[in-house]
Short mmCIF file of C-alpha atoms and ligand atoms in Angstrom, two decimals:
data_model
loop_
_atom_site.label_atom_id
_atom_site.label_comp_id
_atom_site.label_asym_id
_atom_site.label_seq_id
_atom_site.Cartn_x
_atom_site.Cartn_y
_atom_site.Cartn_z
CA MET A 1 24.40 -32.53 -0.78
CA SER A 2 24.39 -36.32 -1.53
CA VAL A 3 20.82 -36.76 -3.58
CA SER A 4 18.36 -39.91 -4.52
CA PHE A 5 16.73 -39.10 -8.03
CA CYS A 6 14.62 -41.92 -9.47
CA GLY A 7 16.48 -44.79 -7.82
CA LEU A 8 20.17 -43.12 -8.64
CA GLU A 9 22.38 -41.74 -5.84
CA LEU A 10 23.74 -38.46 -6.99
CA ALA A 11 26.50 -36.82 -5.67
CA HIS A 12 24.83 -33.43 -5.59
CA PRO A 13 21.67 -31.45 -6.71
CA VAL A 14 23.18 -29.90 -10.11
CA ILE A 15 23.27 -31.15 -13.24
CA ASN A 16 22.60 -29.07 -16.73
CA GLY A 17 20.11 -28.42 -18.80
CA SER A 18 19.78 -30.77 -22.25
CA GLY A 19 21.39 -29.24 -25.45
CA THR A 20 23.89 -26.36 -23.11
CA PHE A 21 26.81 -28.23 -22.63
CA ASP A 22 28.40 -30.61 -25.20
CA VAL A 23 30.84 -32.46 -23.21
CA ILE A 24 32.24 -33.93 -26.20
CA ALA A 25 33.10 -30.74 -27.55
CA ALA A 26 33.94 -29.34 -23.62
CA GLU A 27 36.64 -32.36 -23.84
CA ARG A 28 38.12 -31.05 -27.38
CA ALA A 29 38.49 -27.64 -26.24
CA PHE A 30 39.13 -28.17 -22.43
CA GLY A 31 41.05 -31.42 -22.58
CA PRO A 32 40.12 -34.99 -20.87
CA ALA A 33 40.53 -33.77 -16.78
CA LEU A 34 37.51 -31.77 -17.56
CA LEU A 35 35.51 -35.14 -17.92
CA ALA A 36 36.77 -36.80 -14.99
CA ASP A 37 36.08 -33.45 -12.62
CA LEU A 38 32.18 -33.20 -14.44
CA PRO A 39 30.68 -29.89 -12.78
CA PHE A 40 27.08 -32.25 -13.09
CA SER A 41 26.58 -35.28 -11.14
CA ALA A 42 24.16 -36.40 -13.98
CA TYR A 43 25.10 -35.51 -17.46
CA VAL A 44 21.60 -34.71 -19.74
CA SER A 45 22.80 -35.11 -23.51
CA LYS A 46 21.25 -33.37 -26.13
CA THR A 47 18.05 -34.03 -27.72
CA ILE A 48 17.86 -37.43 -30.30
CA THR A 49 15.36 -37.93 -32.45
CA LEU A 50 14.37 -41.16 -34.45
CA ARG A 51 16.26 -39.77 -37.61
CA PRO A 52 19.09 -37.33 -38.26
CA ARG A 53 18.15 -33.62 -38.50
CA ALA A 54 19.96 -30.47 -39.94
CA GLY A 55 18.47 -27.97 -37.68
CA ASN A 56 16.86 -25.03 -38.79
CA PRO A 57 17.91 -22.46 -41.25
CA PRO A 58 20.65 -19.42 -39.59
CA PRO A 59 20.12 -17.09 -37.55
CA ARG A 60 19.55 -19.51 -34.51
CA LEU A 61 20.46 -17.09 -31.71
CA TRP A 62 19.34 -13.77 -30.59
CA GLU A 63 20.46 -11.83 -27.53
CA THR A 64 17.93 -9.98 -25.31
CA ALA A 65 19.04 -7.80 -22.61
CA ALA A 66 18.75 -10.66 -19.94
CA GLY A 67 18.38 -14.00 -22.19
CA MET A 68 18.72 -15.52 -25.24
CA VAL A 69 16.06 -16.40 -27.62
CA ASN A 70 17.42 -19.59 -29.77
CA SER A 71 15.88 -21.61 -32.67
CA ILE A 72 18.20 -24.88 -33.20
CA GLY A 73 15.67 -27.04 -34.33
CA LEU A 74 17.66 -29.74 -33.00
CA PRO A 75 20.18 -30.97 -35.54
CA ASN A 76 21.42 -34.42 -34.18
CA LYS A 77 22.37 -37.61 -36.24
CA GLY A 78 19.69 -39.74 -35.08
CA VAL A 79 19.29 -42.56 -32.56
CA GLU A 80 21.06 -45.02 -34.67
CA ALA A 81 24.32 -42.88 -34.55
CA TYR A 82 24.02 -41.86 -31.10
CA LEU A 83 23.95 -45.33 -30.26
CA ALA A 84 27.01 -45.97 -32.37
CA GLU A 85 29.26 -42.78 -31.60
CA ASP A 86 28.08 -40.82 -28.88
CA LEU A 87 27.27 -43.73 -26.51
CA PRO A 88 30.29 -45.23 -26.03
CA ARG A 89 31.90 -41.59 -25.32
CA TYR A 90 29.20 -40.78 -22.68
CA ALA A 91 29.64 -44.21 -20.88
CA LYS A 92 33.02 -43.10 -19.88
CA LEU A 93 31.71 -40.17 -18.19
CA PRO A 94 32.13 -40.86 -14.18
CA VAL A 95 28.21 -40.02 -13.78
CA PRO A 96 24.94 -41.30 -14.98
CA LEU A 97 23.41 -40.59 -18.17
CA ILE A 98 20.07 -39.49 -18.61
CA THR A 99 18.93 -39.83 -22.61
CA ASN A 100 17.11 -36.90 -23.75
CA VAL A 101 14.86 -38.05 -26.88
CA MET A 102 12.01 -36.39 -28.81
CA GLY A 103 9.87 -37.08 -31.65
CA ALA A 104 6.66 -35.29 -33.39
CA THR A 105 3.68 -38.35 -32.40
CA GLY A 106 3.74 -40.47 -28.78
CA ALA A 107 4.60 -43.47 -32.21
CA GLU A 108 8.07 -41.81 -33.01
CA LEU A 109 8.42 -41.14 -29.49
CA ALA A 110 7.69 -44.51 -28.66
CA GLU A 111 9.83 -45.64 -31.25
CA VAL A 112 13.05 -43.36 -29.96
CA ALA A 113 12.51 -44.39 -26.31
CA ALA A 114 11.96 -48.39 -27.58
CA ALA A 115 15.96 -47.43 -29.39
CA VAL A 116 17.34 -46.81 -26.17
CA ALA A 117 15.73 -48.60 -23.54
CA ASP A 118 17.98 -51.71 -23.22
CA ARG A 119 20.84 -49.52 -22.67
CA PRO A 120 22.87 -50.53 -19.87
CA GLU A 121 25.16 -47.27 -20.00
CA ILE A 122 21.86 -44.86 -20.15
CA ALA A 123 20.92 -44.45 -16.53
CA ALA A 124 17.45 -42.47 -17.79
CA ILE A 125 15.25 -41.00 -20.50
CA GLU A 126 14.02 -37.55 -20.66
CA LEU A 127 11.51 -37.18 -23.15
CA ASN A 128 11.22 -33.59 -24.25
CA VAL A 129 7.76 -32.97 -25.26
CA SER A 130 7.94 -28.84 -26.67
CA CYS A 131 7.85 -30.53 -30.32
CA PRO A 132 4.78 -28.48 -32.04
CA ASN A 133 1.80 -30.81 -32.89
CA VAL A 134 1.93 -30.21 -36.76
CA ALA A 135 -1.96 -29.86 -36.86
CA THR A 136 -2.73 -27.30 -33.65
CA GLY A 137 0.42 -25.95 -33.73
CA LEU A 138 0.96 -26.22 -29.92
CA ASP A 139 3.63 -28.17 -28.19
CA ILE A 140 2.80 -31.91 -28.11
CA GLY A 141 3.10 -31.25 -24.04
CA ALA A 142 0.93 -28.70 -23.53
CA VAL A 143 -2.52 -30.45 -23.68
CA PRO A 144 -2.42 -32.46 -20.56
CA SER A 145 -4.36 -35.39 -22.59
CA GLU A 146 -2.49 -35.93 -25.44
CA LEU A 147 0.60 -35.82 -23.05
CA GLU A 148 -0.67 -38.40 -21.15
CA ALA A 149 -1.09 -40.49 -24.07
CA VAL A 150 2.49 -39.73 -25.25
CA VAL A 151 3.58 -40.37 -22.00
CA ARG A 152 1.54 -43.67 -21.60
CA ARG A 153 3.17 -45.00 -24.68
CA VAL A 154 6.55 -44.40 -24.02
CA ARG A 155 5.89 -45.87 -20.62
CA ALA A 156 5.22 -49.15 -21.71
CA VAL A 157 7.82 -49.53 -23.89
CA THR A 158 10.63 -49.10 -21.29
CA ALA A 159 11.17 -50.30 -17.77
CA LYS A 160 14.21 -47.03 -17.32
CA PRO A 161 13.27 -43.45 -15.09
CA LEU A 162 11.39 -41.44 -17.12
CA VAL A 163 11.72 -38.11 -16.91
CA VAL A 164 9.55 -35.78 -18.84
CA LYS A 165 10.27 -32.42 -19.55
CA LEU A 166 7.46 -30.27 -19.24
CA THR A 167 6.68 -27.67 -21.27
CA PRO A 168 5.97 -24.36 -20.13
CA ASN A 169 4.00 -23.06 -22.85
CA THR A 170 0.52 -23.98 -21.86
CA ALA A 171 -2.16 -22.72 -19.70
CA ASP A 172 -1.96 -25.02 -16.76
CA VAL A 173 2.03 -26.12 -16.45
CA ALA A 174 0.43 -28.18 -13.19
CA LEU A 175 -2.02 -29.56 -14.95
CA CYS A 176 0.47 -30.84 -17.60
CA ALA A 177 2.87 -32.62 -14.53
CA GLN A 178 -0.38 -34.49 -13.30
CA ALA A 179 -0.89 -36.03 -16.73
CA ALA A 180 2.76 -37.22 -17.07
CA GLU A 181 2.68 -38.23 -13.80
CA ALA A 182 -0.71 -40.34 -14.18
CA ALA A 183 0.67 -41.96 -17.32
CA GLY A 184 3.62 -43.10 -15.28
CA ALA A 185 6.30 -40.90 -15.36
CA ASP A 186 9.31 -41.05 -12.59
CA ALA A 187 10.54 -37.11 -12.69
CA VAL A 188 9.34 -33.75 -14.18
CA SER A 189 11.47 -31.40 -15.11
CA LEU A 190 11.04 -27.83 -15.87
CA ILE A 191 11.57 -25.09 -17.70
CA ASN A 192 11.94 -25.39 -20.82
CA THR A 193 12.37 -22.36 -23.11
CA LEU A 194 9.16 -20.08 -23.36
CA ARG A 195 8.17 -19.32 -26.78
CA ALA A 196 9.66 -15.58 -28.15
CA VAL A 197 10.25 -13.77 -31.51
CA ALA A 198 13.24 -11.57 -32.16
CA LEU A 199 13.38 -8.70 -34.83
CA HIS A 200 15.14 -7.78 -36.95
CA PRO A 201 17.65 -4.85 -36.13
CA ASP A 202 16.81 -2.88 -38.86
CA ALA A 203 14.52 -4.43 -41.58
CA GLY A 204 10.95 -2.64 -40.55
CA GLY A 205 9.80 -5.65 -38.64
CA ALA A 206 11.08 -8.77 -40.63
CA ARG A 207 11.90 -11.33 -38.07
CA TRP A 208 15.64 -12.36 -37.02
CA LEU A 209 15.74 -15.84 -36.55
CA GLY A 210 15.61 -18.28 -39.45
CA ALA A 211 12.55 -20.40 -38.23
CA GLY A 212 10.73 -17.23 -37.78
CA GLN A 213 10.94 -18.23 -34.11
CA GLY A 214 11.94 -19.85 -30.74
CA GLY A 215 12.74 -20.01 -27.42
CA LEU A 216 14.03 -17.32 -24.34
CA SER A 217 16.26 -18.77 -21.68
CA GLY A 218 18.19 -16.98 -19.44
CA PRO A 219 18.16 -14.42 -16.26
CA ALA A 220 14.80 -13.34 -18.13
CA ILE A 221 12.58 -16.36 -17.37
CA ARG A 222 13.94 -17.52 -13.73
CA SER A 223 10.91 -16.09 -11.94
CA VAL A 224 8.53 -17.69 -14.04
CA ALA A 225 10.14 -21.37 -13.60
CA LEU A 226 10.27 -20.25 -9.77
CA ALA A 227 6.78 -19.83 -10.54
CA GLN A 228 6.08 -22.96 -12.76
CA VAL A 229 8.35 -25.06 -10.61
CA ALA A 230 6.53 -24.31 -7.00
CA ALA A 231 2.96 -24.61 -9.13
CA VAL A 232 4.35 -28.46 -10.32
CA ALA A 233 6.08 -29.10 -7.03
CA GLU A 234 2.77 -28.76 -4.86
CA ARG A 235 0.81 -30.63 -7.39
CA VAL A 236 2.83 -34.07 -7.90
CA SER A 237 4.78 -36.17 -5.44
CA VAL A 238 7.29 -37.45 -8.15
CA PRO A 239 10.48 -35.70 -8.11
CA VAL A 240 10.94 -32.08 -9.57
CA VAL A 241 13.95 -31.13 -12.10
CA GLY A 242 13.65 -27.09 -11.58
CA MET A 243 15.81 -24.82 -14.37
CA GLY A 244 15.30 -22.16 -15.98
CA GLY A 245 17.98 -18.85 -15.65
CA LEU A 246 19.56 -20.05 -12.27
CA GLN A 247 23.15 -18.32 -12.06
CA ARG A 248 24.14 -18.84 -8.62
CA GLY A 249 24.17 -21.28 -5.81
CA ALA A 250 21.01 -18.84 -4.52
CA HIS A 251 19.31 -19.28 -7.49
CA ALA A 252 19.30 -22.92 -7.04
CA ALA A 253 18.57 -22.79 -3.48
CA ASP A 254 15.61 -20.49 -4.05
CA LEU A 255 14.05 -23.80 -6.91
CA LEU A 256 15.00 -26.76 -4.15
CA SER A 257 12.95 -24.07 -1.70
CA ALA A 258 10.06 -24.13 -4.24
CA GLY A 259 10.22 -27.80 -4.43
CA ALA A 260 13.11 -29.21 -6.66
CA THR A 261 14.65 -32.00 -6.13
CA LEU A 262 17.34 -31.34 -8.52
CA ILE A 263 18.15 -28.20 -10.03
CA ALA A 264 19.95 -27.83 -13.85
CA VAL A 265 22.44 -25.08 -14.97
CA GLY A 266 21.32 -24.17 -18.71
CA THR A 267 22.45 -20.87 -20.78
CA GLU A 268 24.53 -20.08 -17.68
CA SER A 269 27.50 -22.85 -19.04
CA PHE A 270 27.08 -20.77 -22.40
CA ARG A 271 28.61 -17.49 -20.53
CA ASP A 272 30.37 -19.88 -17.75
CA PRO A 273 31.25 -23.81 -18.92
CA GLY A 274 32.19 -23.97 -15.16
CA ALA A 275 29.02 -22.62 -13.88
CA GLY A 276 28.09 -25.44 -12.87
CA LYS A 277 30.86 -26.46 -10.59
CA ARG A 278 30.26 -23.12 -9.42
CA VAL A 279 26.69 -23.00 -8.65
CA ALA A 280 27.08 -26.65 -6.70
CA ARG A 281 29.81 -25.04 -4.44
CA GLU A 282 28.15 -21.93 -4.03
CA LEU A 283 24.65 -23.89 -3.14
CA ALA A 284 26.99 -26.09 -0.36
CA GLU A 285 28.17 -23.03 1.17
CA LEU A 286 24.61 -21.87 1.40
CA THR A 287 23.20 -24.78 2.84
CA GLY A 288 26.14 -25.01 4.95
CA ARG A 289 25.27 -21.37 6.21
CA ALA A 290 21.48 -21.69 6.25
CA THR A 291 21.80 -24.19 9.51
CA HIS A 292 23.31 -21.73 11.66
CA PRO A 293 20.55 -19.50 12.70
CA GLY A 294 20.69 -16.08 11.55
CA ALA A 295 23.24 -16.64 8.85
CA PRO A 296 21.54 -14.04 5.76
CA ARG A 297 19.56 -16.11 2.84
CA HIS A 298 20.83 -14.65 -0.22
CA PRO A 299 23.81 -12.25 -1.00
O1 RRO B 301 16.85 -27.33 -30.36
C1 RRO B 301 15.81 -26.64 -30.30
O2 RRO B 301 16.11 -25.62 -31.10
C2 RRO B 301 15.60 -26.71 -28.56
C3 RRO B 301 15.21 -27.68 -27.96
BR1 RRO B 301 14.81 -29.01 -29.18
C4 RRO B 301 14.22 -27.49 -27.05
O3 RRO B 301 14.02 -28.55 -26.02
N1 RRO B 301 14.62 -25.96 -26.23
C5 RRO B 301 15.00 -24.82 -26.75
O4 RRO B 301 15.28 -23.79 -25.87
N2 RRO B 301 15.63 -25.13 -28.37
#
C-alpha cells in the first residue's frame, strides 16, 4: 500500500484533513502511544496565518442530519509561535509533516510560506485558498486567474512541495486545479467544506453560527467530493489528494478510483479518533480482495 507523493514515500495512502485531528491534544488525551502509532502516513497540521487569530464568535458548530457545519474561523497562534512551540512537537512524529497555511492576499500567503520554507522539519506546504476575498466575498481560490497569481507568488518563495487545497465553492473546480498546476503546484487537494448556513432552531430564521455562515462537511458531501475529485483528476497531471465525507475503506477506494493518489480522513475523526487507522486497514483489505476475480467491491 506504500505510495509516492511529491517525492515523499508514504506507508499508505491515508492522511488527515487539515484541522480535523490535533495530535498535540490527542497525545494529551490518549497518551504517547498514539503518536508512535499514528493513523496517518503524513500529518497535515491545522491552518496557520501570519499573525495570531482568536477565531470566530461562538457558536461555531452545527450538526446536520449527515454531517456538520463549522465556522471555527482559524483560531491559531500565528506562524512565529507555530515554529517556536508546535514545530518541535510535530517534528517528533514518525511521519512527514505537511504545514497548512492561509492568508487573505497573495502577499500575506507568500509571507507565511516564506516563514516556513526553510524549516527541514516541514516536508511540504499546503495552501488553504478558502479565505474570503474582502472585496468580492468569494474565496481567493474561487477565481482561476486570481488563484494562479496567488500560487505563483508562493511558488517563488519555496522549493518545498506545494499542495494547493482547492475551494469547492467555485463555478468550475477543474479550471481552478489547472490554474494551480500552471502556477507550479506540485499537487492539489480537495474538497474543503461547502459554504452553508444553519438556522437557530427556535428563533424565527435567525442564524445559529456566530459568524453567520460556515462550511458543511461529513457524509453529506461525499458525492460532491467524488464528483469534484473525478473532474479535477481528469484535467491535471499533478497528484490529487481526495477528501470529503469518507467514513470507510470503500469510500476511500471510490476516491482512489476517481483518480486520487492519497485520501484524507476529516470529519469522521471527530466521531472516531481511530478512523484513519480503520480506513487504512479496510482499504488494504479491499485492495487485497479486489485482486481476486469475483470479489465483491463495496460492502
Ligand atoms: O477554521 C475554519 O473555520 C475552517 C477552515 Br480555515 C477551512 O479551511 N475549512 C473549514 O471548514 N473551516
